[in-house]
Amino acid sequence: MKIGNFFKKTAFSLSAALCLSAFADTVHLVQKGETLYSIGRKYQITLSELRAANNLSEKDVLKAGEKLNIPSPDIENAAVLNSSAGNGSHGYPSASLETYTAKKGDTFYGIARKHNIKVAELFAINDLGEKDVLKAGQKLKVPSKNAMAADNLPDLKEADPRRYAGTKNSDGLVWPVKSPRVTYVNGKVSGVQLSASNKEKVMNIMAGTVMYCGTYRGFGEVVFVQSKTGLVYAYTGMCEIKVKKGDYVVYGDTIGLAGVDAISKEPRLTLMVFSNGSPIDPAKAPRG
């Protein structure tokens, strides 16, 4: 299957798209007393994204005057980088892959950009995870030049951040909020927008471990829950979070409160589900 035919990527608000490009190619000069955690909070991205963009391990200590690359926020990358290692070829036939040998100064972000793919895809192709650090001489599988020429890669042009692709009732399917109006939106990241009551409790729909929770630029308060099968459920647009990283949450647990959509000014929640670095239809994702 061609990556270009994968489920189209969507976003839940105009502000998300504006913020996605706000910090593209930003370089941050580390000040005395700053940490990766404080810098991540400043730019509202995750520690895993910062580490991957700068080839840092969990043991690395920042020094004043050091320069850090600040990747533009991408919730698909964030979901993958804050999960356990992926696996599989992410839709690329083995014949469409070639080997790239990492050079000194390379980063996962730089290699992904060079080969016109996302870090999420690079990680999935190479069975990499959050704690992996790139080393000079390391061999990585990347799409071949022929595959790129054949248009086997996703269209990375930024789409309309919010185009409605159809609205339907919940049809008896369990969602994180009660009896929502379910709206598919087309744009940057794939998912569904769910109508909600003001500060309605958001219910976890699949047992798993909280891999990340906090403010993510353009998406409000978010929670990533990874199931035992590796699926990552991304609950975004909340106004309050009720869990912490590392918590094991079961079906029915309250993980937060629904927030107010930036454009409609109505209580809404957005749900995205990722399998091996690729978004899938949340309506078809397992519950339980």
PDB file of C-alpha atoms in Angstrom:
ATOM      1  CA  MET A   1       0.000   0.000   0.000  1.00  0.00           C
ATOM      2  CA  LYS A   2       1.295   3.453  -0.853  1.00  0.00           C
ATOM      3  CA  ILE A   3       1.773   5.807   2.061  1.00  0.00           C
ATOM      4  CA  GLY A   4       0.031   8.494   0.017  1.00  0.00           C
ATOM      5  CA  ASN A   5      -3.148   6.431   0.213  1.00  0.00           C
ATOM      6  CA  PHE A   6      -3.149   6.288   4.013  1.00  0.00           C
ATOM      7  CA  PHE A   7      -5.984   7.840   6.017  1.00  0.00           C
ATOM      8  CA  LYS A   8      -5.661  11.630   5.472  1.00  0.00           C
ATOM      9  CA  LYS A   9      -4.256  13.707   8.286  1.00  0.00           C
ATOM     10  CA  THR A  10      -6.453  16.167  10.147  1.00  0.00           C
ATOM     11  CA  ALA A  11      -6.380  18.894  12.814  1.00  0.00           C
ATOM     12  CA  PHE A  12      -8.989  20.153  15.187  1.00  0.00           C
ATOM     13  CA  SER A  13      -8.534  23.919  15.004  1.00  0.00           C
ATOM     14  CA  LEU A  14      -7.140  26.758  12.926  1.00  0.00           C
ATOM     15  CA  SER A  15      -4.885  27.742  15.796  1.00  0.00           C
ATOM     16  CA  ALA A  16      -3.222  24.329  15.566  1.00  0.00           C
ATOM     17  CA  ALA A  17      -2.105  24.923  11.984  1.00  0.00           C
ATOM     18  CA  LEU A  18      -0.855  28.419  12.743  1.00  0.00           C
ATOM     19  CA  CYS A  19       1.182  27.132  15.676  1.00  0.00           C
ATOM     20  CA  LEU A  20       2.521  24.155  13.742  1.00  0.00           C
ATOM     21  CA  SER A  21       4.631  26.475  11.613  1.00  0.00           C
ATOM     22  CA  ALA A  22       5.360  29.063  14.297  1.00  0.00           C
ATOM     23  CA  PHE A  23       8.505  27.334  15.595  1.00  0.00           C
ATOM     24  CA  ALA A  24       9.672  25.566  12.426  1.00  0.00           C
ATOM     25  CA  ASP A  25      13.498  25.535  12.255  1.00  0.00           C
ATOM     26  CA  THR A  26      13.779  27.534  15.488  1.00  0.00           C
ATOM     27  CA  VAL A  27      17.087  27.432  17.347  1.00  0.00           C
ATOM     28  CA  HIS A  28      17.005  27.954  21.118  1.00  0.00           C
ATOM     29  CA  LEU A  29      20.053  29.222  23.012  1.00  0.00           C
ATOM     30  CA  VAL A  30      20.125  27.477  26.391  1.00  0.00           C
ATOM     31  CA  GLN A  31      20.200  29.850  29.348  1.00  0.00           C
ATOM     32  CA  LYS A  32      21.669  29.101  32.775  1.00  0.00           C
ATOM     33  CA  GLY A  33      19.260  27.001  34.838  1.00  0.00           C
ATOM     34  CA  GLU A  34      17.168  25.829  31.890  1.00  0.00           C
ATOM     35  CA  THR A  35      16.307  22.163  31.457  1.00  0.00           C
ATOM     36  CA  LEU A  36      14.836  20.125  28.622  1.00  0.00           C
ATOM     37  CA  TYR A  37      11.622  20.018  30.637  1.00  0.00           C
ATOM     38  CA  SER A  38      11.393  23.808  30.958  1.00  0.00           C
ATOM     39  CA  ILE A  39      12.293  24.323  27.291  1.00  0.00           C
ATOM     40  CA  GLY A  40       9.713  21.747  26.238  1.00  0.00           C
ATOM     41  CA  ARG A  41       7.074  23.578  28.280  1.00  0.00           C
ATOM     42  CA  LYS A  42       8.092  26.910  26.759  1.00  0.00           C
ATOM     43  CA  TYR A  43       7.564  25.647  23.211  1.00  0.00           C
ATOM     44  CA  GLN A  44       4.766  23.259  24.231  1.00  0.00           C
ATOM     45  CA  ILE A  45       6.306  20.144  22.717  1.00  0.00           C
ATOM     46  CA  THR A  46       7.397  16.890  24.335  1.00  0.00           C
ATOM     47  CA  LEU A  47      10.806  15.952  25.737  1.00  0.00           C
ATOM     48  CA  SER A  48      10.978  13.033  23.324  1.00  0.00           C
ATOM     49  CA  GLU A  49      10.684  15.398  20.351  1.00  0.00           C
ATOM     50  CA  LEU A  50      13.438  17.637  21.737  1.00  0.00           C
ATOM     51  CA  ARG A  51      15.731  14.657  22.285  1.00  0.00           C
ATOM     52  CA  ALA A  52      15.113  13.243  18.806  1.00  0.00           C
ATOM     53  CA  ALA A  53      15.729  16.636  17.182  1.00  0.00           C
ATOM     54  CA  ASN A  54      19.025  17.094  19.021  1.00  0.00           C
ATOM     55  CA  ASN A  55      20.292  13.513  19.389  1.00  0.00           C
ATOM     56  CA  LEU A  56      20.158  13.662  23.180  1.00  0.00           C
ATOM     57  CA  SER A  57      19.773  10.794  25.646  1.00  0.00           C
ATOM     58  CA  GLU A  58      17.950  10.886  28.969  1.00  0.00           C
ATOM     59  CA  LYS A  59      21.339  11.223  30.699  1.00  0.00           C
ATOM     60  CA  ASP A  60      22.534  14.255  28.749  1.00  0.00           C
ATOM     61  CA  VAL A  61      22.744  17.502  30.747  1.00  0.00           C
ATOM     62  CA  LEU A  62      22.240  20.865  29.071  1.00  0.00           C
ATOM     63  CA  LYS A  63      24.890  23.554  29.274  1.00  0.00           C
ATOM     64  CA  ALA A  64      24.374  27.302  29.129  1.00  0.00           C
ATOM     65  CA  GLY A  65      25.162  28.581  25.642  1.00  0.00           C
ATOM     66  CA  GLU A  66      24.259  25.290  23.967  1.00  0.00           C
ATOM     67  CA  LYS A  67      22.051  25.550  20.878  1.00  0.00           C
ATOM     68  CA  LEU A  68      18.989  23.326  20.520  1.00  0.00           C
ATOM     69  CA  ASN A  69      16.915  22.706  17.409  1.00  0.00           C
ATOM     70  CA  ILE A  70      13.240  23.222  18.193  1.00  0.00           C
ATOM     71  CA  PRO A  71      11.106  21.019  15.914  1.00  0.00           C
ATOM     72  CA  SER A  72       7.772  22.339  14.759  1.00  0.00           C
ATOM     73  CA  PRO A  73       4.947  20.678  16.745  1.00  0.00           C
ATOM     74  CA  ASP A  74       3.558  17.569  15.050  1.00  0.00           C
ATOM     75  CA  ILE A  75       1.180  15.517  17.165  1.00  0.00           C
ATOM     76  CA  GLU A  76       1.677  12.400  15.009  1.00  0.00           C
ATOM     77  CA  ASN A  77       5.422  12.496  15.663  1.00  0.00           C
ATOM     78  CA  ALA A  78       4.758  13.218  19.325  1.00  0.00           C
ATOM     79  CA  ALA A  79       2.456  10.210  19.663  1.00  0.00           C
ATOM     80  CA  VAL A  80       5.040   7.861  18.145  1.00  0.00           C
ATOM     81  CA  LEU A  81       8.030   9.287  20.008  1.00  0.00           C
ATOM     82  CA  ASN A  82       6.153   8.981  23.306  1.00  0.00           C
ATOM     83  CA  SER A  83       5.269   5.326  22.759  1.00  0.00           C
ATOM     84  CA  SER A  84       7.199   2.086  22.843  1.00  0.00           C
ATOM     85  CA  ALA A  85       9.164   1.048  19.765  1.00  0.00           C
ATOM     86  CA  GLY A  86       7.237   0.659  16.548  1.00  0.00           C
ATOM     87  CA  ASN A  87       7.669  -2.167  14.092  1.00  0.00           C
ATOM     88  CA  GLY A  88       7.084  -2.964  10.445  1.00  0.00           C
ATOM     89  CA  SER A  89       7.846  -1.043   7.273  1.00  0.00           C
ATOM     90  CA  HIS A  90       5.091   1.545   7.682  1.00  0.00           C
ATOM     91  CA  GLY A  91       3.661   0.552   4.318  1.00  0.00           C
ATOM     92  CA  TYR A  92       6.901   0.619   2.328  1.00  0.00           C
ATOM     93  CA  PRO A  93       7.676  -2.555   0.326  1.00  0.00           C
ATOM     94  CA  SER A  94      11.146  -3.823   1.271  1.00  0.00           C
ATOM     95  CA  ALA A  95      12.260  -3.237  -2.317  1.00  0.00           C
ATOM     96  CA  SER A  96      11.484   0.459  -1.867  1.00  0.00           C
ATOM     97  CA  LEU A  97      13.944   0.830   1.018  1.00  0.00           C
ATOM     98  CA  GLU A  98      17.655   1.467   1.007  1.00  0.00           C
ATOM     99  CA  THR A  99      20.284   1.854   3.713  1.00  0.00           C
ATOM    100  CA  TYR A 100      21.517   5.202   5.002  1.00  0.00           C
ATOM    101  CA  THR A 101      24.604   5.400   7.217  1.00  0.00           C
ATOM    102  CA  ALA A 102      24.361   8.106   9.868  1.00  0.00           C
ATOM    103  CA  LYS A 103      27.109  10.709   9.885  1.00  0.00           C
ATOM    104  CA  LYS A 104      28.450  12.794  12.736  1.00  0.00           C
ATOM    105  CA  GLY A 105      26.015  15.622  13.400  1.00  0.00           C
ATOM    106  CA  ASP A 106      23.006  13.779  11.952  1.00  0.00           C
ATOM    107  CA  THR A 107      19.730  13.674  13.881  1.00  0.00           C
ATOM    108  CA  PHE A 108      16.605  11.612  13.363  1.00  0.00           C
ATOM    109  CA  TYR A 109      14.775  14.788  12.331  1.00  0.00           C
ATOM    110  CA  GLY A 110      17.457  15.737   9.835  1.00  0.00           C
ATOM    111  CA  ILE A 111      17.522  12.293   8.215  1.00  0.00           C
ATOM    112  CA  ALA A 112      13.724  12.166   8.033  1.00  0.00           C
ATOM    113  CA  ARG A 113      13.592  15.584   6.372  1.00  0.00           C
ATOM    114  CA  LYS A 114      16.351  14.629   3.910  1.00  0.00           C
ATOM    115  CA  HIS A 115      14.286  11.638   2.786  1.00  0.00           C
ATOM    116  CA  ASN A 116      10.986  13.535   2.780  1.00  0.00           C
ATOM    117  CA  ILE A 117       9.337  11.480   5.532  1.00  0.00           C
ATOM    118  CA  LYS A 118       8.264  12.099   9.110  1.00  0.00           C
ATOM    119  CA  VAL A 119      10.263  11.051  12.158  1.00  0.00           C
ATOM    120  CA  ALA A 120       7.286   8.844  13.025  1.00  0.00           C
ATOM    121  CA  GLU A 121       7.805   6.958   9.746  1.00  0.00           C
ATOM    122  CA  LEU A 122      11.582   6.704  10.216  1.00  0.00           C
ATOM    123  CA  PHE A 123      11.039   5.228  13.673  1.00  0.00           C
ATOM    124  CA  ALA A 124       8.417   2.756  12.456  1.00  0.00           C
ATOM    125  CA  ILE A 125      10.563   1.552   9.537  1.00  0.00           C
ATOM    126  CA  ASN A 126      13.547   0.934  11.821  1.00  0.00           C
ATOM    127  CA  ASP A 127      11.803  -0.379  14.963  1.00  0.00           C
ATOM    128  CA  LEU A 128      13.050   2.569  16.988  1.00  0.00           C
ATOM    129  CA  GLY A 129      11.602   3.885  20.209  1.00  0.00           C
ATOM    130  CA  GLU A 130      11.601   6.890  22.512  1.00  0.00           C
ATOM    131  CA  LYS A 131      14.921   6.049  24.203  1.00  0.00           C
ATOM    132  CA  ASP A 132      16.946   5.408  21.040  1.00  0.00           C
ATOM    133  CA  VAL A 133      19.834   7.794  20.373  1.00  0.00           C
ATOM    134  CA  LEU A 134      21.412   8.098  16.922  1.00  0.00           C
ATOM    135  CA  LYS A 135      25.094   7.196  16.603  1.00  0.00           C
ATOM    136  CA  ALA A 136      27.530   7.964  13.804  1.00  0.00           C
ATOM    137  CA  GLY A 137      27.894   4.888  11.629  1.00  0.00           C
ATOM    138  CA  GLN A 138      24.444   3.554  12.515  1.00  0.00           C
ATOM    139  CA  LYS A 139      22.605   2.095   9.527  1.00  0.00           C
ATOM    140  CA  LEU A 140      18.973   3.081   8.965  1.00  0.00           C
ATOM    141  CA  LYS A 141      16.394   1.951   6.446  1.00  0.00           C
ATOM    142  CA  VAL A 142      15.018   4.860   4.422  1.00  0.00           C
ATOM    143  CA  PRO A 143      12.873   5.149   1.271  1.00  0.00           C
ATOM    144  CA  SER A 144      14.931   4.697  -1.877  1.00  0.00           C
ATOM    145  CA  LYS A 145      15.255   7.437  -4.484  1.00  0.00           C
ATOM    146  CA  ASN A 146      13.171   5.332  -6.850  1.00  0.00           C
ATOM    147  CA  ALA A 147      10.407   5.040  -4.263  1.00  0.00           C
ATOM    148  CA  MET A 148      10.445   8.798  -3.743  1.00  0.00           C
ATOM    149  CA  ALA A 149      10.294   9.400  -7.482  1.00  0.00           C
ATOM    150  CA  ALA A 150       7.397   6.963  -7.765  1.00  0.00           C
ATOM    151  CA  ASP A 151       5.394   9.054  -5.310  1.00  0.00           C
ATOM    152  CA  ASN A 152       5.236   6.351  -2.644  1.00  0.00           C
ATOM    153  CA  LEU A 153       5.613   9.028   0.000  1.00  0.00           C
ATOM    154  CA  PRO A 154       2.932  11.043   1.745  1.00  0.00           C
ATOM    155  CA  ASP A 155       2.030  14.483   0.504  1.00  0.00           C
ATOM    156  CA  LEU A 156       3.676  16.752   3.043  1.00  0.00           C
ATOM    157  CA  LYS A 157       2.030  19.937   1.814  1.00  0.00           C
ATOM    158  CA  GLU A 158       0.065  21.489   4.623  1.00  0.00           C
ATOM    159  CA  ALA A 159      -3.635  20.957   4.062  1.00  0.00           C
ATOM    160  CA  ASP A 160      -6.596  22.992   5.166  1.00  0.00           C
ATOM    161  CA  PRO A 161      -6.439  22.520   8.944  1.00  0.00           C
ATOM    162  CA  ARG A 162     -10.152  22.054   9.284  1.00  0.00           C
ATOM    163  CA  ARG A 163     -12.370  20.698   6.514  1.00  0.00           C
ATOM    164  CA  TYR A 164     -15.342  18.693   7.665  1.00  0.00           C
ATOM    165  CA  ALA A 165     -15.598  15.308   5.989  1.00  0.00           C
ATOM    166  CA  GLY A 166     -18.908  14.155   7.406  1.00  0.00           C
ATOM    167  CA  THR A 167     -20.913  14.235  10.599  1.00  0.00           C
ATOM    168  CA  LYS A 168     -22.847  11.394  12.149  1.00  0.00           C
ATOM    169  CA  ASN A 169     -24.368  10.341  15.458  1.00  0.00           C
ATOM    170  CA  SER A 170     -22.455   8.012  17.751  1.00  0.00           C
ATOM    171  CA  ASP A 171     -24.561   5.037  16.546  1.00  0.00           C
ATOM    172  CA  GLY A 172     -24.189   3.229  19.857  1.00  0.00           C
ATOM    173  CA  LEU A 173     -20.377   3.095  19.638  1.00  0.00           C
ATOM    174  CA  VAL A 174     -18.558   3.955  22.856  1.00  0.00           C
ATOM    175  CA  TRP A 175     -16.743   7.301  22.734  1.00  0.00           C
ATOM    176  CA  PRO A 176     -14.796   9.245  25.397  1.00  0.00           C
ATOM    177  CA  VAL A 177     -17.847  11.495  25.978  1.00  0.00           C
ATOM    178  CA  LYS A 178     -21.538  10.609  26.119  1.00  0.00           C
ATOM    179  CA  SER A 179     -23.630  10.510  22.920  1.00  0.00           C
ATOM    180  CA  PRO A 180     -21.450  12.901  20.912  1.00  0.00           C
ATOM    181  CA  ARG A 181     -21.961  14.197  17.410  1.00  0.00           C
ATOM    182  CA  VAL A 182     -19.007  12.620  15.585  1.00  0.00           C
ATOM    183  CA  THR A 183     -17.307  14.773  12.960  1.00  0.00           C
ATOM    184  CA  TYR A 184     -14.411  13.711  10.753  1.00  0.00           C
ATOM    185  CA  VAL A 185     -12.117  16.609   9.871  1.00  0.00           C
ATOM    186  CA  ASN A 186      -9.547  16.658   7.074  1.00  0.00           C
ATOM    187  CA  GLY A 187      -6.302  18.548   7.308  1.00  0.00           C
ATOM    188  CA  LYS A 188      -3.095  17.997   9.265  1.00  0.00           C
ATOM    189  CA  VAL A 189      -3.775  15.007  11.535  1.00  0.00           C
ATOM    190  CA  SER A 190      -6.378  12.246  11.295  1.00  0.00           C
ATOM    191  CA  GLY A 191      -9.106  11.997  13.892  1.00  0.00           C
ATOM    192  CA  VAL A 192     -12.648  12.803  14.916  1.00  0.00           C
ATOM    193  CA  GLN A 193     -14.092  15.765  16.729  1.00  0.00           C
ATOM    194  CA  LEU A 194     -16.698  14.936  19.368  1.00  0.00           C
ATOM    195  CA  SER A 195     -19.300  17.343  20.692  1.00  0.00           C
ATOM    196  CA  ALA A 196     -19.415  17.455  24.488  1.00  0.00           C
ATOM    197  CA  SER A 197     -20.974  19.181  27.472  1.00  0.00           C
ATOM    198  CA  ASN A 198     -19.156  21.981  29.264  1.00  0.00           C
ATOM    199  CA  LYS A 199     -16.254  20.414  31.211  1.00  0.00           C
ATOM    200  CA  GLU A 200     -17.698  16.958  30.615  1.00  0.00           C
ATOM    201  CA  LYS A 201     -15.641  14.080  31.985  1.00  0.00           C
ATOM    202  CA  VAL A 202     -13.484  12.438  29.336  1.00  0.00           C
ATOM    203  CA  MET A 203     -13.506   8.648  29.622  1.00  0.00           C
ATOM    204  CA  ASN A 204     -10.627   6.410  28.626  1.00  0.00           C
ATOM    205  CA  ILE A 205     -11.903   3.899  26.053  1.00  0.00           C
ATOM    206  CA  MET A 206      -8.963   1.470  25.956  1.00  0.00           C
ATOM    207  CA  ALA A 207      -6.852   0.187  28.835  1.00  0.00           C
ATOM    208  CA  GLY A 208      -3.215   1.203  28.669  1.00  0.00           C
ATOM    209  CA  THR A 209      -0.375   3.293  30.023  1.00  0.00           C
ATOM    210  CA  VAL A 210      -0.293   7.103  30.009  1.00  0.00           C
ATOM    211  CA  MET A 211       2.788   7.850  27.909  1.00  0.00           C
ATOM    212  CA  TYR A 212       2.434  11.634  27.904  1.00  0.00           C
ATOM    213  CA  CYS A 213       0.122  14.267  29.323  1.00  0.00           C
ATOM    214  CA  GLY A 214       0.342  18.030  29.251  1.00  0.00           C
ATOM    215  CA  THR A 215      -0.135  21.059  27.031  1.00  0.00           C
ATOM    216  CA  TYR A 216       0.695  20.482  23.365  1.00  0.00           C
ATOM    217  CA  ARG A 217       0.932  23.499  21.107  1.00  0.00           C
ATOM    218  CA  GLY A 218      -2.251  24.007  19.120  1.00  0.00           C
ATOM    219  CA  PHE A 219      -4.079  21.102  20.780  1.00  0.00           C
ATOM    220  CA  GLY A 220      -4.668  22.239  24.362  1.00  0.00           C
ATOM    221  CA  GLU A 221      -4.272  19.695  27.141  1.00  0.00           C
ATOM    222  CA  VAL A 222      -3.565  16.241  25.698  1.00  0.00           C
ATOM    223  CA  VAL A 223      -3.186  12.682  26.971  1.00  0.00           C
ATOM    224  CA  PHE A 224      -1.548   9.798  25.082  1.00  0.00           C
ATOM    225  CA  VAL A 225      -2.566   6.315  26.223  1.00  0.00           C
ATOM    226  CA  GLN A 226      -0.804   3.295  24.740  1.00  0.00           C
ATOM    227  CA  SER A 227      -2.579  -0.056  24.830  1.00  0.00           C
ATOM    228  CA  LYS A 228      -0.812  -3.405  25.309  1.00  0.00           C
ATOM    229  CA  THR A 229      -1.132  -3.990  21.556  1.00  0.00           C
ATOM    230  CA  GLY A 230       0.777  -0.769  20.819  1.00  0.00           C
ATOM    231  CA  LEU A 231      -2.081   1.467  19.686  1.00  0.00           C
ATOM    232  CA  VAL A 232      -1.755   5.074  20.870  1.00  0.00           C
ATOM    233  CA  TYR A 233      -4.997   6.883  21.753  1.00  0.00           C
ATOM    234  CA  ALA A 234      -4.524  10.662  21.679  1.00  0.00           C
ATOM    235  CA  TYR A 235      -7.191  12.641  23.550  1.00  0.00           C
ATOM    236  CA  THR A 236      -6.753  16.341  22.722  1.00  0.00           C
ATOM    237  CA  GLY A 237      -8.493  19.627  23.379  1.00  0.00           C
ATOM    238  CA  MET A 238      -9.118  19.110  27.092  1.00  0.00           C
ATOM    239  CA  CYS A 239      -9.179  21.908  29.637  1.00  0.00           C
ATOM    240  CA  GLU A 240      -7.958  19.783  32.533  1.00  0.00           C
ATOM    241  CA  ILE A 241      -6.052  16.520  32.924  1.00  0.00           C
ATOM    242  CA  LYS A 242      -6.820  14.006  35.667  1.00  0.00           C
ATOM    243  CA  VAL A 243      -3.941  11.549  35.161  1.00  0.00           C
ATOM    244  CA  LYS A 244      -0.153  11.634  35.167  1.00  0.00           C
ATOM    245  CA  LYS A 245       2.545  10.040  33.045  1.00  0.00           C
ATOM    246  CA  GLY A 246       3.075   6.382  33.877  1.00  0.00           C
ATOM    247  CA  ASP A 247      -0.446   5.781  35.199  1.00  0.00           C
ATOM    248  CA  TYR A 248      -2.144   2.607  34.037  1.00  0.00           C
ATOM    249  CA  VAL A 249      -5.718   3.506  33.140  1.00  0.00           C
ATOM    250  CA  VAL A 250      -8.516   1.063  32.482  1.00  0.00           C
ATOM    251  CA  TYR A 251     -11.652   1.324  30.393  1.00  0.00           C
ATOM    252  CA  GLY A 252     -13.998   3.910  31.908  1.00  0.00           C
ATOM    253  CA  ASP A 253     -11.406   5.850  33.919  1.00  0.00           C
ATOM    254  CA  THR A 254     -11.726   9.646  33.819  1.00  0.00           C
ATOM    255  CA  ILE A 255      -8.597  11.117  32.242  1.00  0.00           C
ATOM    256  CA  GLY A 256      -9.669  14.766  31.979  1.00  0.00           C
ATOM    257  CA  LEU A 257     -12.371  17.318  31.208  1.00  0.00           C
ATOM    258  CA  ALA A 258     -13.500  18.417  27.758  1.00  0.00           C
ATOM    259  CA  GLY A 259     -12.339  21.876  26.724  1.00  0.00           C
ATOM    260  CA  VAL A 260     -13.772  24.566  24.463  1.00  0.00           C
ATOM    261  CA  ASP A 261     -12.968  24.544  20.751  1.00  0.00           C
ATOM    262  CA  ALA A 262     -10.946  27.588  19.663  1.00  0.00           C
ATOM    263  CA  ILE A 263     -13.093  28.363  16.617  1.00  0.00           C
ATOM    264  CA  SER A 264     -16.647  27.264  17.396  1.00  0.00           C
ATOM    265  CA  LYS A 265     -16.369  28.257  21.077  1.00  0.00           C
ATOM    266  CA  GLU A 266     -18.286  25.081  21.882  1.00  0.00           C
ATOM    267  CA  PRO A 267     -17.210  22.219  24.185  1.00  0.00           C
ATOM    268  CA  ARG A 268     -15.444  19.673  21.987  1.00  0.00           C
ATOM    269  CA  LEU A 269     -12.919  16.862  22.231  1.00  0.00           C
ATOM    270  CA  THR A 270     -10.706  15.467  19.490  1.00  0.00           C
ATOM    271  CA  LEU A 271      -9.684  11.799  19.434  1.00  0.00           C
ATOM    272  CA  MET A 272      -6.890  10.389  17.279  1.00  0.00           C
ATOM    273  CA  VAL A 273      -5.602   6.821  17.224  1.00  0.00           C
ATOM    274  CA  PHE A 274      -2.226   5.735  15.845  1.00  0.00           C
ATOM    275  CA  SER A 275      -1.067   2.258  14.863  1.00  0.00           C
ATOM    276  CA  ASN A 276       2.646   1.821  14.251  1.00  0.00           C
ATOM    277  CA  GLY A 277       3.039   5.496  13.445  1.00  0.00           C
ATOM    278  CA  SER A 278       0.029   5.729  11.133  1.00  0.00           C
ATOM    279  CA  PRO A 279      -3.364   7.252  11.992  1.00  0.00           C
ATOM    280  CA  ILE A 280      -6.373   4.931  11.851  1.00  0.00           C
ATOM    281  CA  ASP A 281     -10.115   5.590  11.953  1.00  0.00           C
ATOM    282  CA  PRO A 282     -10.983   6.059  15.663  1.00  0.00           C
ATOM    283  CA  ALA A 283     -14.389   4.460  15.044  1.00  0.00           C
ATOM    284  CA  LYS A 284     -12.623   1.231  14.119  1.00  0.00           C
ATOM    285  CA  ALA A 285     -10.112   1.284  16.997  1.00  0.00           C
ATOM    286  CA  PRO A 286     -10.650  -1.355  19.724  1.00  0.00           C
ATOM    287  CA  ARG A 287     -12.409  -0.465  22.980  1.00  0.00           C
ATOM    288  CA  GLY A 288     -12.039  -2.210  26.306  1.00  0.00           C
TER     289      GLY A 288
END
